[in-house]
């Protein structure tokens, strides 16, 4: 198969509630949606970059630049038998995993649609439902946080993650633990600390957290190894793992005991499968993170989590927590038991609502094979 057409759209969706982390506060979701077409079908991939480089270095502008000037020409020149050939074909381009992932995941979706198979099946996954946790942003007050945790526990989410930052950490954790002694709980610092603050994480050992996610620098695996040696709680890496090689080095060093796989962060599904397989061989649990994706990226994450190594609940909460109207119909929903049903239809498996995509589109650009 040859890809005949690639389109990139820039979309803006208002967020129902602002989402605050140690690095930013977002009130809307601005992202790029990639479409790839061949043989009368089209597949979709959502880029996970933001307008700013505060989570990782890529931005929507760099993703568009790298797709337009480097990746789209490479993809249009490829003769493909299987989507696993896309990621290696991008190898000459260093980094830019978010740009690579958006295109690569669109090709997987296209391939699944052409096979008339759910994406989960072509990825090799077997689960029919996956378990969801929820990520709760920094709140205006501890009471607001407790109220939010109570709401999500009642909704059925299987694990609560709260964001922390210097000055908003031990007291928040103690308050949530005090009120919910048994809830599976974890924290995510998004790289807000340094090793000089290791004492905080030694204190948090008392709170029976499932893990602490990305406490130290976004590009570090050395200090994380030192920290992991000093605490009992498992360190989970998010930002620091952008390839299977990053994962191998981190595991060799003992930098973490859990890995968060976001396909949009590591270059797509092929890289995600490689990290999954590596972790499985070393008995390291993995789970799938989220990036406040629309239903398109959210469903991609749902399909990936059908693989057997995803043994911990992911950040794949219901569309209704984020958006008034999602871009897919039906939206992603979560049962009272915290489960998401894996769509059985071809590709991502839910219809894309084009009127909503059009309404959210700010501009688009396309490239065709000659
Ligand atoms: O670190 O996991 C993260 C959102 C944006 C950027 C980074 C992260 C997050 C989340 C939210 O934690 C996960 C979600 O609900 O999609
Ligand atoms: Mg994270």
mmCIF file of C-alpha atoms and ligand atoms in Angstrom:
data_model
loop_
_atom_site.group_PDB
_atom_site.id
_atom_site.type_symbol
_atom_site.label_atom_id
_atom_site.label_comp_id
_atom_site.label_asym_id
_atom_site.label_seq_id
_atom_site.Cartn_x
_atom_site.Cartn_y
_atom_site.Cartn_z
ATOM 1 C CA UNK A 1 0.000 0.000 0.000
ATOM 2 C CA UNK A 2 1.045 3.555 -0.657
ATOM 3 C CA UNK A 3 -0.316 6.508 1.296
ATOM 4 C CA UNK A 4 -2.051 8.789 -1.204
ATOM 5 C CA UNK A 5 -2.997 11.754 0.939
ATOM 6 C CA UNK A 6 -2.033 13.234 4.306
ATOM 7 C CA UNK A 7 -4.008 16.001 5.973
ATOM 8 C CA UNK A 8 -3.212 17.901 9.169
ATOM 9 C CA UNK A 9 -5.852 20.019 10.903
ATOM 10 C CA UNK A 10 -5.406 22.319 13.830
ATOM 11 C CA UNK A 11 -8.319 22.019 16.269
ATOM 12 C CA UNK A 12 -9.442 23.896 19.361
ATOM 13 C CA UNK A 13 -11.833 22.313 21.839
ATOM 14 C CA UNK A 14 -12.892 24.115 25.017
ATOM 15 C CA UNK A 15 -12.180 22.113 28.206
ATOM 16 C CA UNK A 16 -15.154 21.815 30.570
ATOM 17 C CA UNK A 17 -12.856 22.456 33.556
ATOM 18 C CA UNK A 18 -9.382 24.016 33.636
ATOM 19 C CA UNK A 19 -6.611 21.407 34.099
ATOM 20 C CA UNK A 20 -3.665 22.502 36.244
ATOM 21 C CA UNK A 21 -0.307 20.760 36.615
ATOM 22 C CA UNK A 22 3.039 21.840 38.066
ATOM 23 C CA UNK A 23 3.891 23.283 34.622
ATOM 24 C CA UNK A 24 0.710 24.935 33.255
ATOM 25 C CA UNK A 25 -3.007 25.593 33.549
ATOM 26 C CA UNK A 26 -5.061 24.759 30.430
ATOM 27 C CA UNK A 27 -8.561 25.969 29.653
ATOM 28 C CA UNK A 28 -8.722 24.624 26.121
ATOM 29 C CA UNK A 29 -7.245 21.758 24.151
ATOM 30 C CA UNK A 30 -5.315 22.868 21.053
ATOM 31 C CA UNK A 31 -4.049 19.993 18.947
ATOM 32 C CA UNK A 32 -3.294 18.641 15.506
ATOM 33 C CA UNK A 33 -5.349 15.866 13.938
ATOM 34 C CA UNK A 34 -3.634 13.857 11.209
ATOM 35 C CA UNK A 35 -5.524 11.887 8.515
ATOM 36 C CA UNK A 36 -3.876 9.426 6.125
ATOM 37 C CA UNK A 37 -5.721 7.964 3.156
ATOM 38 C CA UNK A 38 -5.143 4.987 0.857
ATOM 39 C CA UNK A 39 -7.267 2.509 -1.080
ATOM 40 C CA UNK A 40 -10.472 4.415 -0.342
ATOM 41 C CA UNK A 41 -10.064 4.448 3.452
ATOM 42 C CA UNK A 42 -8.764 7.013 5.964
ATOM 43 C CA UNK A 43 -7.089 6.588 9.345
ATOM 44 C CA UNK A 44 -6.687 9.151 12.113
ATOM 45 C CA UNK A 45 -3.987 10.113 14.591
ATOM 46 C CA UNK A 46 -4.102 12.801 17.265
ATOM 47 C CA UNK A 47 -0.870 14.565 18.142
ATOM 48 C CA UNK A 48 -0.306 15.030 21.887
ATOM 49 C CA UNK A 49 1.726 18.257 21.661
ATOM 50 C CA UNK A 50 0.477 21.517 23.171
ATOM 51 C CA UNK A 51 1.031 25.063 21.933
ATOM 52 C CA UNK A 52 3.776 25.452 24.555
ATOM 53 C CA UNK A 53 6.886 23.318 25.256
ATOM 54 C CA UNK A 54 6.200 23.029 29.015
ATOM 55 C CA UNK A 55 5.538 19.264 29.227
ATOM 56 C CA UNK A 56 8.157 18.184 26.671
ATOM 57 C CA UNK A 57 10.048 20.209 24.011
ATOM 58 C CA UNK A 58 7.691 19.582 21.073
ATOM 59 C CA UNK A 59 4.889 22.063 20.307
ATOM 60 C CA UNK A 60 2.051 22.103 17.788
ATOM 61 C CA UNK A 61 4.200 24.364 15.609
ATOM 62 C CA UNK A 62 7.177 21.959 15.635
ATOM 63 C CA UNK A 63 4.901 18.983 14.976
ATOM 64 C CA UNK A 64 3.415 20.701 11.924
ATOM 65 C CA UNK A 65 6.867 21.766 10.697
ATOM 66 C CA UNK A 66 8.404 18.308 11.089
ATOM 67 C CA UNK A 67 5.444 16.569 9.448
ATOM 68 C CA UNK A 68 5.289 19.026 6.561
ATOM 69 C CA UNK A 69 9.014 19.250 5.831
ATOM 70 C CA UNK A 70 10.299 15.787 6.782
ATOM 71 C CA UNK A 71 7.843 13.063 7.779
ATOM 72 C CA UNK A 72 5.072 13.527 5.205
ATOM 73 C CA UNK A 73 7.536 13.279 2.282
ATOM 74 C CA UNK A 74 9.080 10.137 3.850
ATOM 75 C CA UNK A 75 5.661 8.538 4.387
ATOM 76 C CA UNK A 76 4.368 9.406 0.890
ATOM 77 C CA UNK A 77 7.461 7.741 -0.631
ATOM 78 C CA UNK A 78 7.017 4.460 1.302
ATOM 79 C CA UNK A 79 5.629 1.229 -0.044
ATOM 80 C CA UNK A 80 4.067 -0.363 3.031
ATOM 81 C CA UNK A 81 3.024 -3.910 3.837
ATOM 82 C CA UNK A 82 2.388 -3.238 7.519
ATOM 83 C CA UNK A 83 2.214 -0.159 9.804
ATOM 84 C CA UNK A 84 5.182 -1.449 11.817
ATOM 85 C CA UNK A 85 7.353 -0.305 8.888
ATOM 86 C CA UNK A 86 6.496 3.373 9.423
ATOM 87 C CA UNK A 87 8.462 4.100 12.624
ATOM 88 C CA UNK A 88 11.788 2.705 11.339
ATOM 89 C CA UNK A 89 11.310 4.694 8.114
ATOM 90 C CA UNK A 90 11.327 7.877 10.247
ATOM 91 C CA UNK A 91 14.611 6.956 11.993
ATOM 92 C CA UNK A 92 16.724 9.589 10.267
ATOM 93 C CA UNK A 93 14.631 12.268 11.999
ATOM 94 C CA UNK A 94 15.946 12.523 15.541
ATOM 95 C CA UNK A 95 13.458 13.062 18.340
ATOM 96 C CA UNK A 96 10.105 14.638 17.394
ATOM 97 C CA UNK A 97 8.312 11.589 18.761
ATOM 98 C CA UNK A 98 4.953 13.387 18.965
ATOM 99 C CA UNK A 99 5.060 14.290 15.261
ATOM 100 C CA UNK A 100 6.076 10.727 14.325
ATOM 101 C CA UNK A 101 3.376 9.230 16.536
ATOM 102 C CA UNK A 102 0.496 11.218 15.049
ATOM 103 C CA UNK A 103 1.330 9.986 11.538
ATOM 104 C CA UNK A 104 2.247 6.460 12.574
ATOM 105 C CA UNK A 105 -0.896 5.942 14.661
ATOM 106 C CA UNK A 106 -3.024 7.210 11.757
ATOM 107 C CA UNK A 107 -1.442 4.532 9.532
ATOM 108 C CA UNK A 108 -2.268 1.814 12.119
ATOM 109 C CA UNK A 109 -5.883 3.008 12.214
ATOM 110 C CA UNK A 110 -6.016 3.046 8.399
ATOM 111 C CA UNK A 111 -4.563 -0.478 8.259
ATOM 112 C CA UNK A 112 -7.086 -1.773 10.806
ATOM 113 C CA UNK A 113 -9.964 -0.211 8.851
ATOM 114 C CA UNK A 114 -8.705 -1.814 5.633
ATOM 115 C CA UNK A 115 -8.616 -5.190 7.453
ATOM 116 C CA UNK A 116 -12.098 -4.456 8.834
ATOM 117 C CA UNK A 117 -10.610 -5.216 12.276
ATOM 118 C CA UNK A 118 -10.549 -3.281 15.546
ATOM 119 C CA UNK A 119 -7.257 -1.515 16.182
ATOM 120 C CA UNK A 120 -6.807 -3.614 19.337
ATOM 121 C CA UNK A 121 -6.708 -6.797 17.253
ATOM 122 C CA UNK A 122 -4.066 -5.569 14.811
ATOM 123 C CA UNK A 123 -2.015 -4.388 17.805
ATOM 124 C CA UNK A 124 -2.218 -7.916 19.244
ATOM 125 C CA UNK A 125 -4.396 -7.080 22.260
ATOM 126 C CA UNK A 126 -7.048 -9.397 23.640
ATOM 127 C CA UNK A 127 -8.850 -7.642 26.508
ATOM 128 C CA UNK A 128 -12.453 -6.636 25.843
ATOM 129 C CA UNK A 129 -12.522 -4.034 28.586
ATOM 130 C CA UNK A 130 -9.762 -1.987 30.174
ATOM 131 C CA UNK A 131 -9.596 -0.409 33.635
ATOM 132 C CA UNK A 132 -9.501 3.344 34.003
ATOM 133 C CA UNK A 133 -7.972 5.528 36.658
ATOM 134 C CA UNK A 134 -8.333 9.289 36.726
ATOM 135 C CA UNK A 135 -5.884 12.193 36.875
ATOM 136 C CA UNK A 136 -7.007 15.101 39.038
ATOM 137 C CA UNK A 137 -5.302 18.443 38.419
ATOM 138 C CA UNK A 138 -4.164 20.885 41.098
ATOM 139 C CA UNK A 139 -7.265 22.405 42.731
ATOM 140 C CA UNK A 140 -7.908 25.857 44.216
ATOM 141 C CA UNK A 141 -8.113 24.368 47.756
ATOM 142 C CA UNK A 142 -7.698 21.111 49.678
ATOM 143 C CA UNK A 143 -11.480 20.964 50.146
ATOM 144 C CA UNK A 144 -11.996 21.245 46.393
ATOM 145 C CA UNK A 145 -9.483 18.415 45.907
ATOM 146 C CA UNK A 146 -11.239 16.183 48.459
ATOM 147 C CA UNK A 147 -14.571 16.862 46.789
ATOM 148 C CA UNK A 148 -13.122 16.001 43.410
ATOM 149 C CA UNK A 149 -11.557 12.754 44.709
ATOM 150 C CA UNK A 150 -14.889 11.800 46.337
ATOM 151 C CA UNK A 151 -16.703 12.367 43.029
ATOM 152 C CA UNK A 152 -14.244 10.238 41.018
ATOM 153 C CA UNK A 153 -14.164 7.417 43.589
ATOM 154 C CA UNK A 154 -17.989 7.367 43.502
ATOM 155 C CA UNK A 155 -17.893 7.316 39.684
ATOM 156 C CA UNK A 156 -15.958 4.025 39.893
ATOM 157 C CA UNK A 157 -12.414 4.997 38.789
ATOM 158 C CA UNK A 158 -9.949 2.290 39.810
ATOM 159 C CA UNK A 159 -7.121 4.549 40.861
ATOM 160 C CA UNK A 160 -6.808 8.200 41.792
ATOM 161 C CA UNK A 161 -3.840 10.265 40.659
ATOM 162 C CA UNK A 162 -3.332 13.730 42.056
ATOM 163 C CA UNK A 163 -0.961 16.327 40.699
ATOM 164 C CA UNK A 164 1.584 17.792 43.110
ATOM 165 C CA UNK A 165 4.125 20.632 43.028
ATOM 166 C CA UNK A 166 6.463 22.177 45.606
ATOM 167 C CA UNK A 167 4.271 23.698 48.312
ATOM 168 C CA UNK A 168 1.258 21.607 47.284
ATOM 169 C CA UNK A 169 2.390 18.077 48.113
ATOM 170 C CA UNK A 170 2.587 16.435 51.567
ATOM 171 C CA UNK A 171 -0.499 18.190 52.980
ATOM 172 C CA UNK A 172 -2.588 17.286 49.911
ATOM 173 C CA UNK A 173 -1.532 13.652 50.053
ATOM 174 C CA UNK A 174 -2.132 13.467 53.807
ATOM 175 C CA UNK A 175 -5.616 14.985 53.396
ATOM 176 C CA UNK A 176 -6.624 12.572 50.620
ATOM 177 C CA UNK A 177 -5.122 9.569 52.458
ATOM 178 C CA UNK A 178 -6.828 10.613 55.698
ATOM 179 C CA UNK A 179 -10.233 10.762 54.053
ATOM 180 C CA UNK A 180 -9.773 7.744 51.709
ATOM 181 C CA UNK A 181 -7.518 5.297 53.598
ATOM 182 C CA UNK A 182 -7.966 2.443 51.103
ATOM 183 C CA UNK A 183 -8.166 4.151 47.707
ATOM 184 C CA UNK A 184 -5.426 3.199 45.208
ATOM 185 C CA UNK A 185 -3.591 6.522 45.139
ATOM 186 C CA UNK A 186 -0.591 7.977 43.313
ATOM 187 C CA UNK A 187 0.958 11.391 42.668
ATOM 188 C CA UNK A 188 2.382 13.009 39.520
ATOM 189 C CA UNK A 189 4.911 15.863 39.875
ATOM 190 C CA UNK A 190 5.626 16.456 36.167
ATOM 191 C CA UNK A 191 9.322 17.071 36.895
ATOM 192 C CA UNK A 192 8.791 19.767 39.538
ATOM 193 C CA UNK A 193 11.456 18.537 42.020
ATOM 194 C CA UNK A 194 15.185 17.892 42.285
ATOM 195 C CA UNK A 195 17.177 15.364 44.294
ATOM 196 C CA UNK A 196 17.651 18.072 46.936
ATOM 197 C CA UNK A 197 13.994 17.419 47.808
ATOM 198 C CA UNK A 198 14.401 13.639 48.210
ATOM 199 C CA UNK A 199 13.285 13.943 51.857
ATOM 200 C CA UNK A 200 9.741 14.741 50.681
ATOM 201 C CA UNK A 201 9.554 11.431 48.851
ATOM 202 C CA UNK A 202 10.919 9.560 51.854
ATOM 203 C CA UNK A 203 8.077 11.089 53.880
ATOM 204 C CA UNK A 204 5.552 10.081 51.240
ATOM 205 C CA UNK A 205 6.621 6.442 51.749
ATOM 206 C CA UNK A 206 4.240 6.510 54.743
ATOM 207 C CA UNK A 207 1.202 7.192 52.540
ATOM 208 C CA UNK A 208 1.121 3.803 50.764
ATOM 209 C CA UNK A 209 1.141 5.338 47.277
ATOM 210 C CA UNK A 210 1.054 3.010 44.276
ATOM 211 C CA UNK A 211 3.845 5.090 42.743
ATOM 212 C CA UNK A 212 5.262 8.602 42.346
ATOM 213 C CA UNK A 213 5.231 9.677 38.700
ATOM 214 C CA UNK A 214 8.070 11.730 37.192
ATOM 215 C CA UNK A 215 9.265 13.507 40.325
ATOM 216 C CA UNK A 216 12.557 14.769 38.817
ATOM 217 C CA UNK A 217 13.738 16.384 35.574
ATOM 218 C CA UNK A 218 12.022 15.536 32.263
ATOM 219 C CA UNK A 219 15.289 14.342 30.675
ATOM 220 C CA UNK A 220 16.797 12.584 33.696
ATOM 221 C CA UNK A 221 17.260 8.903 34.473
ATOM 222 C CA UNK A 222 20.344 9.153 36.705
ATOM 223 C CA UNK A 223 18.911 11.158 39.602
ATOM 224 C CA UNK A 224 15.716 9.100 39.398
ATOM 225 C CA UNK A 225 17.854 5.982 39.983
ATOM 226 C CA UNK A 226 19.371 7.605 43.061
ATOM 227 C CA UNK A 227 15.919 8.585 44.318
ATOM 228 C CA UNK A 228 14.480 5.108 43.683
ATOM 229 C CA UNK A 229 17.240 3.665 45.868
ATOM 230 C CA UNK A 230 16.275 6.002 48.706
ATOM 231 C CA UNK A 231 12.528 5.319 48.779
ATOM 232 C CA UNK A 232 10.257 2.268 49.064
ATOM 233 C CA UNK A 233 7.487 3.668 46.850
ATOM 234 C CA UNK A 234 7.837 2.779 43.167
ATOM 235 C CA UNK A 235 9.023 5.564 40.867
ATOM 236 C CA UNK A 236 7.100 5.673 37.567
ATOM 237 C CA UNK A 237 8.626 7.502 34.607
ATOM 238 C CA UNK A 238 6.545 9.470 32.094
ATOM 239 C CA UNK A 239 8.435 12.402 30.478
ATOM 240 C CA UNK A 240 11.851 10.661 30.735
ATOM 241 C CA UNK A 241 10.791 7.725 28.536
ATOM 242 C CA UNK A 242 10.560 8.755 24.893
ATOM 243 C CA UNK A 243 11.826 5.555 23.239
ATOM 244 C CA UNK A 244 12.414 1.873 23.889
ATOM 245 C CA UNK A 245 16.097 2.704 24.384
ATOM 246 C CA UNK A 246 15.180 5.231 27.091
ATOM 247 C CA UNK A 247 13.124 2.492 28.759
ATOM 248 C CA UNK A 248 15.922 -0.071 28.587
ATOM 249 C CA UNK A 249 18.469 2.347 30.023
ATOM 250 C CA UNK A 250 16.106 3.419 32.794
ATOM 251 C CA UNK A 251 15.430 -0.212 33.749
ATOM 252 C CA UNK A 252 19.145 -1.105 33.564
ATOM 253 C CA UNK A 253 19.903 1.795 35.906
ATOM 254 C CA UNK A 254 17.009 1.113 38.277
ATOM 255 C CA UNK A 255 15.514 4.557 37.633
ATOM 256 C CA UNK A 256 11.925 3.345 38.030
ATOM 257 C CA UNK A 257 9.853 0.245 38.799
ATOM 258 C CA UNK A 258 6.846 1.228 36.623
ATOM 259 C CA UNK A 259 6.564 2.882 33.207
ATOM 260 C CA UNK A 260 3.780 5.118 31.874
ATOM 261 C CA UNK A 261 3.461 4.481 28.121
ATOM 262 C CA UNK A 262 1.805 7.263 26.135
ATOM 263 C CA UNK A 263 1.938 6.211 22.493
ATOM 264 C CA UNK A 264 1.862 9.867 21.446
ATOM 265 C CA UNK A 265 5.008 10.554 23.526
ATOM 266 C CA UNK A 266 7.172 7.624 22.354
ATOM 267 C CA UNK A 267 6.714 7.813 18.564
ATOM 268 C CA UNK A 268 3.547 5.736 18.195
ATOM 269 C CA UNK A 269 2.264 2.208 18.546
ATOM 270 C CA UNK A 270 5.311 0.317 17.246
ATOM 271 C CA UNK A 271 7.520 1.959 19.875
ATOM 272 C CA UNK A 272 4.798 1.426 22.507
ATOM 273 C CA UNK A 273 4.669 -2.292 21.690
ATOM 274 C CA UNK A 274 8.456 -2.517 21.978
ATOM 275 C CA UNK A 275 8.405 -0.825 25.402
ATOM 276 C CA UNK A 276 5.498 -3.045 26.458
ATOM 277 C CA UNK A 277 7.401 -6.195 25.431
ATOM 278 C CA UNK A 278 10.617 -5.080 27.111
ATOM 279 C CA UNK A 279 8.803 -4.298 30.364
ATOM 280 C CA UNK A 280 6.854 -7.553 30.249
ATOM 281 C CA UNK A 281 10.077 -9.550 29.837
ATOM 282 C CA UNK A 282 11.474 -7.786 32.913
ATOM 283 C CA UNK A 283 8.247 -8.027 34.974
ATOM 284 C CA UNK A 284 7.836 -4.233 35.009
ATOM 285 C CA UNK A 285 4.169 -3.162 35.050
ATOM 286 C CA UNK A 286 3.105 -0.578 32.483
ATOM 287 C CA UNK A 287 0.032 1.612 32.182
ATOM 288 C CA UNK A 288 -1.217 4.034 29.569
ATOM 289 C CA UNK A 289 -1.101 7.743 30.365
ATOM 290 C CA UNK A 290 -3.307 10.450 28.897
ATOM 291 C CA UNK A 291 -2.832 13.934 27.455
ATOM 292 C CA UNK A 292 -6.395 15.279 27.729
ATOM 293 C CA UNK A 293 -7.001 13.792 24.295
ATOM 294 C CA UNK A 294 -10.196 14.130 22.306
ATOM 295 C CA UNK A 295 -12.057 10.880 21.698
ATOM 296 C CA UNK A 296 -9.778 10.126 18.755
ATOM 297 C CA UNK A 297 -6.559 9.965 20.768
ATOM 298 C CA UNK A 298 -8.455 8.575 23.759
ATOM 299 C CA UNK A 299 -9.735 5.573 21.758
ATOM 300 C CA UNK A 300 -6.221 4.935 20.434
ATOM 301 C CA UNK A 301 -5.099 4.687 24.084
ATOM 302 C CA UNK A 302 -7.999 2.338 24.884
ATOM 303 C CA UNK A 303 -6.982 -0.079 22.112
ATOM 304 C CA UNK A 304 -3.318 -0.113 23.187
ATOM 305 C CA UNK A 305 -4.294 -1.087 26.741
ATOM 306 C CA UNK A 306 -5.772 -4.395 25.571
ATOM 307 C CA UNK A 307 -2.207 -5.774 25.584
ATOM 308 C CA UNK A 308 -1.424 -8.065 28.515
ATOM 309 C CA UNK A 309 1.399 -5.999 30.067
ATOM 310 C CA UNK A 310 -0.975 -3.102 30.832
ATOM 311 C CA UNK A 311 -1.730 -4.384 34.322
ATOM 312 C CA UNK A 312 -2.378 -1.027 36.019
ATOM 313 C CA UNK A 313 -5.343 1.326 35.340
ATOM 314 C CA UNK A 314 -4.645 4.023 32.732
ATOM 315 C CA UNK A 315 -5.468 7.745 32.561
ATOM 316 C CA UNK A 316 -8.255 7.023 30.082
ATOM 317 C CA UNK A 317 -11.205 8.677 31.795
ATOM 318 C CA UNK A 318 -14.616 9.398 30.250
ATOM 319 C CA UNK A 319 -14.894 12.055 27.496
ATOM 320 C CA UNK A 320 -17.511 13.839 29.616
ATOM 321 C CA UNK A 321 -14.875 14.817 32.212
ATOM 322 C CA UNK A 322 -13.140 16.942 29.580
ATOM 323 C CA UNK A 323 -15.500 18.021 26.802
ATOM 324 C CA UNK A 324 -19.067 19.217 26.390
ATOM 325 C CA UNK A 325 -19.179 17.329 23.081
ATOM 326 C CA UNK A 326 -16.429 14.938 22.068
ATOM 327 C CA UNK A 327 -15.392 14.446 18.441
ATOM 328 C CA UNK A 328 -16.500 10.789 18.484
ATOM 329 C CA UNK A 329 -19.934 9.268 18.845
ATOM 330 C CA UNK A 330 -20.555 7.496 21.107
ATOM 331 C CA UNK A 331 -18.127 9.301 23.449
ATOM 332 C CA UNK A 332 -15.757 7.268 25.654
ATOM 333 C CA UNK A 333 -17.645 6.223 28.782
ATOM 334 C CA UNK A 334 -16.549 4.502 31.981
ATOM 335 C CA UNK A 335 -18.738 2.007 33.844
ATOM 336 C CA UNK A 336 -19.566 2.120 37.573
ATOM 337 C CA UNK A 337 -16.760 -0.440 37.933
ATOM 338 C CA UNK A 338 -14.263 1.863 36.218
ATOM 339 C CA UNK A 339 -14.164 -0.145 32.988
ATOM 340 C CA UNK A 340 -14.021 1.109 29.404
ATOM 341 C CA UNK A 341 -15.424 -1.246 26.759
ATOM 342 C CA UNK A 342 -13.015 -1.714 23.863
ATOM 343 C CA UNK A 343 -14.790 -0.815 20.594
ATOM 344 C CA UNK A 344 -15.333 -3.807 18.304
ATOM 345 C CA UNK A 345 -15.798 -1.879 15.032
ATOM 346 C CA UNK A 346 -13.035 -1.304 12.469
ATOM 347 C CA UNK A 347 -10.062 0.882 13.465
ATOM 348 C CA UNK A 348 -10.707 3.222 16.396
ATOM 349 C CA UNK A 349 -14.264 1.911 16.322
ATOM 350 C CA UNK A 350 -16.425 4.965 17.090
ATOM 351 C CA UNK A 351 -17.770 7.347 14.430
ATOM 352 C CA UNK A 352 -16.014 10.692 14.060
ATOM 353 C CA UNK A 353 -18.586 13.511 14.066
ATOM 354 C CA UNK A 354 -17.437 15.630 11.120
ATOM 355 C CA UNK A 355 -19.666 18.602 11.891
ATOM 356 C CA UNK A 356 -17.873 18.900 15.259
ATOM 357 C CA UNK A 357 -14.439 18.446 13.711
ATOM 358 C CA UNK A 358 -15.232 21.183 11.155
ATOM 359 C CA UNK A 359 -16.467 23.512 13.878
ATOM 360 C CA UNK A 360 -13.245 22.970 15.891
ATOM 361 C CA UNK A 361 -10.900 23.342 12.878
ATOM 362 C CA UNK A 362 -8.825 26.539 12.716
ATOM 363 C CA UNK A 363 -6.865 25.616 9.573
ATOM 364 C CA UNK A 364 -5.793 22.597 7.573
ATOM 365 C CA UNK A 365 -3.060 21.610 5.191
ATOM 366 C CA UNK A 366 -2.686 18.559 2.934
ATOM 367 C CA UNK A 367 -0.051 16.734 0.889
ATOM 368 C CA UNK A 368 -0.556 14.144 -1.837
ATOM 369 C CA UNK A 369 1.628 11.545 -3.497
ATOM 370 C CA UNK A 370 2.477 12.596 -7.041
HETATM 371 O O1 LIG B 1 1.708 14.004 33.100
HETATM 372 O O2 LIG B 1 0.258 12.531 32.733
HETATM 373 C C1 LIG B 1 0.628 13.695 32.632
HETATM 374 C C2 LIG B 1 -2.138 15.868 31.128
HETATM 375 C C3 LIG B 1 -1.401 16.677 30.296
HETATM 376 C C4 LIG B 1 -0.032 16.540 30.250
HETATM 377 C C5 LIG B 1 0.607 15.582 31.051
HETATM 378 C C6 LIG B 1 -0.133 14.751 31.884
HETATM 379 C C7 LIG B 1 -1.518 14.918 31.939
HETATM 380 C C8 LIG B 1 -2.383 14.172 32.836
HETATM 381 C C9 LIG B 1 -3.830 14.059 32.442
HETATM 382 O O3 LIG B 1 -2.025 13.704 33.885
HETATM 383 C C10 LIG B 1 -4.211 12.703 31.954
HETATM 384 C C11 LIG B 1 -5.567 12.753 31.291
HETATM 385 O O4 LIG B 1 -6.552 12.819 32.015
HETATM 386 O O5 LIG B 1 -5.624 12.742 30.046
HETATM 387 MG MG1 LIG B 2 2.594 12.269 33.961
#
